[in-house]
mmCIF file of C-alpha atoms and ligand atoms in Angstrom:
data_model
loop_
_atom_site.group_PDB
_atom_site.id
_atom_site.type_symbol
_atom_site.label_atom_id
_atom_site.label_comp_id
_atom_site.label_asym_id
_atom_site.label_seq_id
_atom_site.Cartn_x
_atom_site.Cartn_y
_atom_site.Cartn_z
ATOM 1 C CA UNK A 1 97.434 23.787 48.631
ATOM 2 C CA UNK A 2 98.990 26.860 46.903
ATOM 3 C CA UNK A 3 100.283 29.516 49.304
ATOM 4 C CA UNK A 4 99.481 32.853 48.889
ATOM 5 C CA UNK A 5 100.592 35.909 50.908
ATOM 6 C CA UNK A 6 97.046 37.341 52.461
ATOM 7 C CA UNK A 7 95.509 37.509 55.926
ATOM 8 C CA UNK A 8 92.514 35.373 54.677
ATOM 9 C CA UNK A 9 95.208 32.462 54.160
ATOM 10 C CA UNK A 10 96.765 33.066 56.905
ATOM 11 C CA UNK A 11 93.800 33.371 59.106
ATOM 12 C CA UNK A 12 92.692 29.562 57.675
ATOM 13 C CA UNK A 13 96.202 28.165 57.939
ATOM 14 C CA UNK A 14 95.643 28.873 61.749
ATOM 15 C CA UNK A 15 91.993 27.210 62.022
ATOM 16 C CA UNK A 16 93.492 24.165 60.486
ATOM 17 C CA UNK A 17 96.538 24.061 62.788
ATOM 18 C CA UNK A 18 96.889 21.109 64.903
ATOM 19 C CA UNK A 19 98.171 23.065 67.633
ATOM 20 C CA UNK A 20 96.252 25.898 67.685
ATOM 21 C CA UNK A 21 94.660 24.757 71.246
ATOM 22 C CA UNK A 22 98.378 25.177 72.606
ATOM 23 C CA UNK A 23 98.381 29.423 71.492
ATOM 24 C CA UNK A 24 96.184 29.746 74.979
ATOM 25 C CA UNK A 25 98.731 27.979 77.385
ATOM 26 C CA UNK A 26 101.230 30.753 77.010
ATOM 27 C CA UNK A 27 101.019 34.690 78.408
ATOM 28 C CA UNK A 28 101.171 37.007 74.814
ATOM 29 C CA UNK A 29 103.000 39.987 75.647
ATOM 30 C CA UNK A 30 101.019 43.365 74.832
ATOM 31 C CA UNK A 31 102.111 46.044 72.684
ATOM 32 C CA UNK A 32 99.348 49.168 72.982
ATOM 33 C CA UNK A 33 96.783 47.113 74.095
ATOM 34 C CA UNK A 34 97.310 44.433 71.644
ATOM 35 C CA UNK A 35 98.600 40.748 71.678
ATOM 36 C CA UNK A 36 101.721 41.094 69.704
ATOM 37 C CA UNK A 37 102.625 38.603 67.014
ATOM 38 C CA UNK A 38 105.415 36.769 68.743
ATOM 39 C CA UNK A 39 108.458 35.947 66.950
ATOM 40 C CA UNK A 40 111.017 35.869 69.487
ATOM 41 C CA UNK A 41 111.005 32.345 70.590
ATOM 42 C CA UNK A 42 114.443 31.512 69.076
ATOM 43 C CA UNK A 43 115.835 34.095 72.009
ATOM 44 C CA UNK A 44 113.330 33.655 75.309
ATOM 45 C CA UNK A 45 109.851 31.452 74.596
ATOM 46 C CA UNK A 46 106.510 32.569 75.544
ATOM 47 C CA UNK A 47 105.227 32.285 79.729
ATOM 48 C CA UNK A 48 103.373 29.322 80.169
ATOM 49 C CA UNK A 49 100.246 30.584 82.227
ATOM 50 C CA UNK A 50 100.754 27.839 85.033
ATOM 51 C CA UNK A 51 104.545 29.047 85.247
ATOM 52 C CA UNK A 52 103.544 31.620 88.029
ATOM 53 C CA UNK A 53 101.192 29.303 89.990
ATOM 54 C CA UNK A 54 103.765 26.574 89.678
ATOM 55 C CA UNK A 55 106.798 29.109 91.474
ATOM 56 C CA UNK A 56 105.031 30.542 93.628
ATOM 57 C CA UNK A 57 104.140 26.742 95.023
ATOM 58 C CA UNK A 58 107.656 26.631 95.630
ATOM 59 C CA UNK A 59 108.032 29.549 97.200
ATOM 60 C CA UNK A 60 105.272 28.810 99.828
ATOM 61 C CA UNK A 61 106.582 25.147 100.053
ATOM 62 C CA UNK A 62 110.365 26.801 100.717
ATOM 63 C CA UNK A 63 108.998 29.280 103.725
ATOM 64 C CA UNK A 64 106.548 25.982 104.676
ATOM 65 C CA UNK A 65 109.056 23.381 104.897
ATOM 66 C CA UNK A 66 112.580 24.938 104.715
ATOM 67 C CA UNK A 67 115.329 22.519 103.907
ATOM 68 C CA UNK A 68 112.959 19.327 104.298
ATOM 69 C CA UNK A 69 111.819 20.872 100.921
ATOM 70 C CA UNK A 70 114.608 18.708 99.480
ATOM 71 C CA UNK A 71 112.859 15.619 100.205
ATOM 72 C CA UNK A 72 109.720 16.086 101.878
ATOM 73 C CA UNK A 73 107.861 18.157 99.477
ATOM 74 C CA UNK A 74 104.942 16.860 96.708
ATOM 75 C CA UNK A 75 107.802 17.634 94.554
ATOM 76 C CA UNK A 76 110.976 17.144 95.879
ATOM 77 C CA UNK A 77 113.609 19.357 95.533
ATOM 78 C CA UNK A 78 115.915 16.423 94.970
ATOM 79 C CA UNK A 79 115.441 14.712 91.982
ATOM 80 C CA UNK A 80 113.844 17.929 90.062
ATOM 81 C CA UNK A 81 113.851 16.453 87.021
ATOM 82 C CA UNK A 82 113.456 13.050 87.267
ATOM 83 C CA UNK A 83 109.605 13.691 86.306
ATOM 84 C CA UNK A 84 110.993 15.774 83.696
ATOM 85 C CA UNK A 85 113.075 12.735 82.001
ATOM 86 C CA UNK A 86 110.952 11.379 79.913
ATOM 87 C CA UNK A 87 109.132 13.906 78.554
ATOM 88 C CA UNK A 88 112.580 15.520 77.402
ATOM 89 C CA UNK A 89 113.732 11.970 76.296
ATOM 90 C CA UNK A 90 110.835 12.218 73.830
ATOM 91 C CA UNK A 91 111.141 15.516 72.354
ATOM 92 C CA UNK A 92 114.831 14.835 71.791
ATOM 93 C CA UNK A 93 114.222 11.105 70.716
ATOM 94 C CA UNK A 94 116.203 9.331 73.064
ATOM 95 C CA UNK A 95 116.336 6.958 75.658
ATOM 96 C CA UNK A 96 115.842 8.389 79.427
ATOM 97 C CA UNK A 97 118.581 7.065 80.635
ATOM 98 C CA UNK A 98 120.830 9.412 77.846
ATOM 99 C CA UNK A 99 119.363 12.574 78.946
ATOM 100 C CA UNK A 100 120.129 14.756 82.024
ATOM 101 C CA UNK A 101 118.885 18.280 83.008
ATOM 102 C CA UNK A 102 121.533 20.333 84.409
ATOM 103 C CA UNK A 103 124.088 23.346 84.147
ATOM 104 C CA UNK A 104 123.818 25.892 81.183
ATOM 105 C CA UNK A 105 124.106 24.526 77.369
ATOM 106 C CA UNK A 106 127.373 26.327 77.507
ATOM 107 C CA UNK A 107 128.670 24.031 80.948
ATOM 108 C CA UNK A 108 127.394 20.792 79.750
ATOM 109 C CA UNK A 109 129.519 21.500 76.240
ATOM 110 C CA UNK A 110 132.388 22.076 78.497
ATOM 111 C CA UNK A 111 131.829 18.911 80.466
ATOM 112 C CA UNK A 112 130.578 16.564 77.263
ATOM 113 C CA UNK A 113 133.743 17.782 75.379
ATOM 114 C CA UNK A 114 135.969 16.804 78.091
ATOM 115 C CA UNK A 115 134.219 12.880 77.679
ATOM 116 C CA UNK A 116 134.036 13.274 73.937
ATOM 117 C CA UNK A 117 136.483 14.831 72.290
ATOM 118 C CA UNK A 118 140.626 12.917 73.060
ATOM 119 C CA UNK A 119 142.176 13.953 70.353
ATOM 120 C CA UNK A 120 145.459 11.977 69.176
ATOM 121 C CA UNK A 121 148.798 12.943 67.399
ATOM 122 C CA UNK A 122 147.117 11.825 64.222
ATOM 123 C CA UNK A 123 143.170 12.269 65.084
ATOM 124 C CA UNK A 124 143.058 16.001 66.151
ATOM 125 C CA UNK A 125 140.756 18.169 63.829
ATOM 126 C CA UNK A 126 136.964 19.284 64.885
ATOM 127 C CA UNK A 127 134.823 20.511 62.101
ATOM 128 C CA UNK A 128 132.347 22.959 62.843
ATOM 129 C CA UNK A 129 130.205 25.031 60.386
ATOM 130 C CA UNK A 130 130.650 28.707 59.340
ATOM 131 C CA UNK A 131 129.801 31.400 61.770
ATOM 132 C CA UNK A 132 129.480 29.230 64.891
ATOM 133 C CA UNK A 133 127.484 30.582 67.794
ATOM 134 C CA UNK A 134 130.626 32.599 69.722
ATOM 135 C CA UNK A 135 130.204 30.728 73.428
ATOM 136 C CA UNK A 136 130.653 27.737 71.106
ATOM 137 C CA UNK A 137 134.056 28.245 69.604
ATOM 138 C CA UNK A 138 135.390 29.440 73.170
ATOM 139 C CA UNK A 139 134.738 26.402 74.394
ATOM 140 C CA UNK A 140 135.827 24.591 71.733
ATOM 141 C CA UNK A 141 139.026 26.715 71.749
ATOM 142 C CA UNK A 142 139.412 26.511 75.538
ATOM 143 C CA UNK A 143 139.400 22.647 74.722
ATOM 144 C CA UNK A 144 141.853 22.815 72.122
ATOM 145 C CA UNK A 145 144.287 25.074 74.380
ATOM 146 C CA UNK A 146 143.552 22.163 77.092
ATOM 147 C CA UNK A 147 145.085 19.880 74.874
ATOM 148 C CA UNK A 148 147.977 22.255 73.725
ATOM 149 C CA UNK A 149 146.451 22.109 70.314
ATOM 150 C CA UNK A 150 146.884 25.082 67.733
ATOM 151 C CA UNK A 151 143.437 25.703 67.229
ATOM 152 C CA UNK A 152 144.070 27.879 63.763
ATOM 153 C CA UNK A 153 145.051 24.270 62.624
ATOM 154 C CA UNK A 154 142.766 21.876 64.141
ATOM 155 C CA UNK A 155 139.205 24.106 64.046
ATOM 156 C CA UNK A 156 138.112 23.320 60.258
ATOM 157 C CA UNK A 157 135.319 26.035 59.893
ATOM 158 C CA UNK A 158 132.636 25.445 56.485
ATOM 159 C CA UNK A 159 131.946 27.971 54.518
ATOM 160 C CA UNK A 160 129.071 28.326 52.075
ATOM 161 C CA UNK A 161 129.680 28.442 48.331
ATOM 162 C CA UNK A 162 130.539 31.819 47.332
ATOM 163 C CA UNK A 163 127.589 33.828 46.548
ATOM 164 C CA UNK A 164 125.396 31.146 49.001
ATOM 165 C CA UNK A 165 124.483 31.853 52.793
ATOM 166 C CA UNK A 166 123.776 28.237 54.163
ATOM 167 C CA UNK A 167 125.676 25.033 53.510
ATOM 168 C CA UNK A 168 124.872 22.460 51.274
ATOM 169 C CA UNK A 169 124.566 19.010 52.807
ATOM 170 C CA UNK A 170 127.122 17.364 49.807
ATOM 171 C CA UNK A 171 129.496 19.829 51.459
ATOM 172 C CA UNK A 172 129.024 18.780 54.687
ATOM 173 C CA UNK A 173 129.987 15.014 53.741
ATOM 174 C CA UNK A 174 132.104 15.708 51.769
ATOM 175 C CA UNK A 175 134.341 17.614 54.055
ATOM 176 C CA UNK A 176 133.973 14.974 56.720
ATOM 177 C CA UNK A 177 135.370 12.436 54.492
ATOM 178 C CA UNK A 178 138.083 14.505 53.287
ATOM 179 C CA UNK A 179 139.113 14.997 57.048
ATOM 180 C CA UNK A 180 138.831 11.366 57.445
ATOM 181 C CA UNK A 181 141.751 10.268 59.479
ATOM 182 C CA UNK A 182 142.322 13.517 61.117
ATOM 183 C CA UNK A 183 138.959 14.245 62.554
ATOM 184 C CA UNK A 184 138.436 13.578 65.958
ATOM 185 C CA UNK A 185 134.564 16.076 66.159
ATOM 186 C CA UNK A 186 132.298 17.327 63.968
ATOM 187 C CA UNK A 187 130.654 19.806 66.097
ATOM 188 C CA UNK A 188 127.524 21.760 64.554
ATOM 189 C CA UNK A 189 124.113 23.372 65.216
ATOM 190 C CA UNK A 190 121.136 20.953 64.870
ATOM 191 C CA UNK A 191 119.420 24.565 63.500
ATOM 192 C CA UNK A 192 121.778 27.432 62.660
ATOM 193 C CA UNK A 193 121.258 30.628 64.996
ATOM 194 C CA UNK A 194 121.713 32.930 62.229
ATOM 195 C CA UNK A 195 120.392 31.399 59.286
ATOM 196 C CA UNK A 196 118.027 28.845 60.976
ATOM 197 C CA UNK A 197 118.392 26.234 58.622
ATOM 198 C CA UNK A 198 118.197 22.508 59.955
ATOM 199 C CA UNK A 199 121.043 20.475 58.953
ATOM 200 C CA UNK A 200 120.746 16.641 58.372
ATOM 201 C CA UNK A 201 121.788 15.481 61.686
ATOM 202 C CA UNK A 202 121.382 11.820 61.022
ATOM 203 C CA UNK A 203 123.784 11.820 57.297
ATOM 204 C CA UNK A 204 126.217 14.031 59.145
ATOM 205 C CA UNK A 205 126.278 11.446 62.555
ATOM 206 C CA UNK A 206 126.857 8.865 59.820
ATOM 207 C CA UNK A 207 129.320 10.372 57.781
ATOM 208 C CA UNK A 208 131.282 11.319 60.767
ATOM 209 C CA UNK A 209 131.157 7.760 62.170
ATOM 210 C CA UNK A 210 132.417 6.537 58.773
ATOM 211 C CA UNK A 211 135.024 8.698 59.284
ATOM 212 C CA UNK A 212 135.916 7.432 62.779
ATOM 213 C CA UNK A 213 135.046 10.794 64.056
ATOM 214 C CA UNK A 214 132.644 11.202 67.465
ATOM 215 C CA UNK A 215 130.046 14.056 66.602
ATOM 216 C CA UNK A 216 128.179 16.101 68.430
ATOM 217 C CA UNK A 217 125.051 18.918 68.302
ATOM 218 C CA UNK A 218 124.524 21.980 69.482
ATOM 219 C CA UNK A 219 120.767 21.909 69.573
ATOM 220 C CA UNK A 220 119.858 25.224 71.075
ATOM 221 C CA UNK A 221 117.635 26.449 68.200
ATOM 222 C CA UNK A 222 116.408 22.641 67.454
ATOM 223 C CA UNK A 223 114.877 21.331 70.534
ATOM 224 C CA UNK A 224 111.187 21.736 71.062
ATOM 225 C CA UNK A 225 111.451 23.472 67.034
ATOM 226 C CA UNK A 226 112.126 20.398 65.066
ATOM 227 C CA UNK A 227 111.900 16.638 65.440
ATOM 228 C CA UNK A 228 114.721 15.268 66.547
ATOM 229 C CA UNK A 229 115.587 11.364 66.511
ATOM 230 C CA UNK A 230 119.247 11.214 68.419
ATOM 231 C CA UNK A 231 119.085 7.597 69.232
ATOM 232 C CA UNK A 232 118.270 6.410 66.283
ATOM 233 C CA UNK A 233 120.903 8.989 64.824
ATOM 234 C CA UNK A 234 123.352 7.583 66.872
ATOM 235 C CA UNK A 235 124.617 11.333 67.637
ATOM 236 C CA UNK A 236 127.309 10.464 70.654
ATOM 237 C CA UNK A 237 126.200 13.696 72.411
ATOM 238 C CA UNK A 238 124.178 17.027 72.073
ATOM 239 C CA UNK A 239 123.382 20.120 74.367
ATOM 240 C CA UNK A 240 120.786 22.429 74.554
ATOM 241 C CA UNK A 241 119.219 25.265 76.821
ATOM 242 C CA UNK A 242 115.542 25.186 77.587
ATOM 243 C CA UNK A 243 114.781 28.782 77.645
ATOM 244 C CA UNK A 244 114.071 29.128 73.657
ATOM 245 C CA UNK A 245 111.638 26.527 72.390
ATOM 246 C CA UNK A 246 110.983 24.994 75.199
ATOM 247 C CA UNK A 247 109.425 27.812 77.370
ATOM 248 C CA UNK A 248 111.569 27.099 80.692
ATOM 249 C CA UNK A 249 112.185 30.867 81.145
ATOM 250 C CA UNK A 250 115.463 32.866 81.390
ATOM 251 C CA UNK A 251 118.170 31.140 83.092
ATOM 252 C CA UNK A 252 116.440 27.927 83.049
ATOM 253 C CA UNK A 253 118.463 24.698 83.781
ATOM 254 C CA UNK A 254 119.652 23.183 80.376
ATOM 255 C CA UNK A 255 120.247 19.833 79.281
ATOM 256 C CA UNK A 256 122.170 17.312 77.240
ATOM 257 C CA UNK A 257 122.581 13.825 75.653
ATOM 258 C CA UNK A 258 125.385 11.256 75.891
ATOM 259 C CA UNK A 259 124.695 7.915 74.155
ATOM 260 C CA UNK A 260 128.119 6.615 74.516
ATOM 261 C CA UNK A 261 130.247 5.358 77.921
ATOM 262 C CA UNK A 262 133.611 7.422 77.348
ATOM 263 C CA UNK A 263 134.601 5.929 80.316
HETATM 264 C C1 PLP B 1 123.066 28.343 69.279
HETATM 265 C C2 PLP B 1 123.407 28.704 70.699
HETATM 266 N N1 PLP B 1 124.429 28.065 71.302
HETATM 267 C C3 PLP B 1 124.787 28.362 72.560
HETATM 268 C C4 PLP B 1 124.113 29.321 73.300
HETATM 269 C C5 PLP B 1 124.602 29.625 74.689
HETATM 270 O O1 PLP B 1 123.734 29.137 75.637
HETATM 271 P P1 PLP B 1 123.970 29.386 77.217
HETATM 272 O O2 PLP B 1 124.370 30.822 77.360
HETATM 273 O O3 PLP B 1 122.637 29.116 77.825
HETATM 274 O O4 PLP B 1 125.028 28.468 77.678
HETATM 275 C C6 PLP B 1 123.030 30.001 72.718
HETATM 276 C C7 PLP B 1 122.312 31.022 73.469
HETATM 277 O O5 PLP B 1 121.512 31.782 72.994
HETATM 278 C C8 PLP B 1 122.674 29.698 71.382
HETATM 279 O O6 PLP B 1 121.679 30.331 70.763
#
């Protein structure tokens, strides 16, 4: 199939779309009277339609049963997402027991990083890739500052080839195993914010393992977008909010992965 730039195409690219039953679970914001065309899900997904029925159960159960809402509710305050785990284990391809629900992408990278990255006279560097996203290099820095670590020396950032806007996956590699001995992280974006391309999670989790380096994702702009395979990866850990692709709403409760005991 050749594609061409018309409506016509377009139009029969979206009557052969698997998922085109889906379009009707989510509320389509209007724009003079019409459904807009919604582009926006990389900053706040759609409404789900049940989303309002769903809170407002909670509300009525909250002025019903007060604080026995915790635990004597259909759905138990406690425990939120434990009927959550496994459908989140399975978009992020992992096992239920690595994933939790909690906190804010930006908290659980602050708490994971404390576990993951123990950085050592010799084993100090994290790698990360051009034009982080910024909540991501203050945490990283506040790490580094933790540690009394210069972070103008340890935080490697990759740049694209001159006259090129994303990285090139030899790069990537390459860089890890030129850090070799002095990488303790490689820290990147599963999907880039800015550019949105999808980086090869599973070479650079190997690479960086060759390299005796833990690495970690930053899948904000990856999970519910692409497939994602962690376990198999063997990515050590990963965050991620729930308000982009996966339609939780704004200031939804975020998640992350740990595959490893740092214990
Ligand atoms: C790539 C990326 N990382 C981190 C964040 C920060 O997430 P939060 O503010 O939910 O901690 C965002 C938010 O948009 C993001 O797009």
């Amino acid at each position: 199939m050749e594609f061409q730039a018309s409506r016509s195409f377009a139009e029969s690219m979206d009557r052969r779309d698997p998922l085109r039953e889906y379009r009707d679970y989510f509320s389509i914001p209007t724009q003079g009277g019409r459904e807009v065309v919604y582009l926006c899900g990389n900053s706040l997904g759609l409404c789900p339609v049940k989303a309002m029925d769903y809170v407002q159960q909670e509300l009525e159960r909250w002025q019903r049963l007060g604080v026995w809402g915790y635990f004597h509710s259909p759905r138990p305050w406690v425990g939120y997402e434990e009927p959550l785990l496994g459908m989140l284990a399975e978009i992020v391809g992992a096992e239920v027991e690595e994933v939790a629900m909690m906190h804010t992408l930006s908290t659980n990278l602050h708490l994971l990083l404390l576990s993951f990255y123990r950085p050592t006279a010799r084993r100090f560097k994290i790698l990360i890739e051009h034009n982080p996203f910024p909540t991501d290099r203050y945490a990283l820095v506040s790490q580094l500052r933790l540690h009394k670590i210069d972070a103008a020396e340890a935080l490697v950032e990759l740049t694209p080839r001159k006259g090129e806007f994303v990285l090139r996956s030899e790069d990537i590699l390459e860089a890890i195993e030129e850090l070799g001995p002095s990488l303790a992280l490689v820290f990147m974006q599963g999907v880039h914010y800015h550019t949105g391309q999808c980086f090869e999670m599973e070479k650079i989790a190997t690479a960086a393992h060759q390299a005796g380096s833990m690495v970690g994702f930053d899948l904000a702009h990856a999970v519910g977008n692409v497939p994602l395979r962690l376990h198999k990866w063997e990515v050590d850990f990963a965050v991620w909010c729930s308000y982009k692709y996966l339609n939780g709403g704004p200031a939804a409760v975020g998640g992350h992965l740990s595959t490893k005991n740092t214990a």
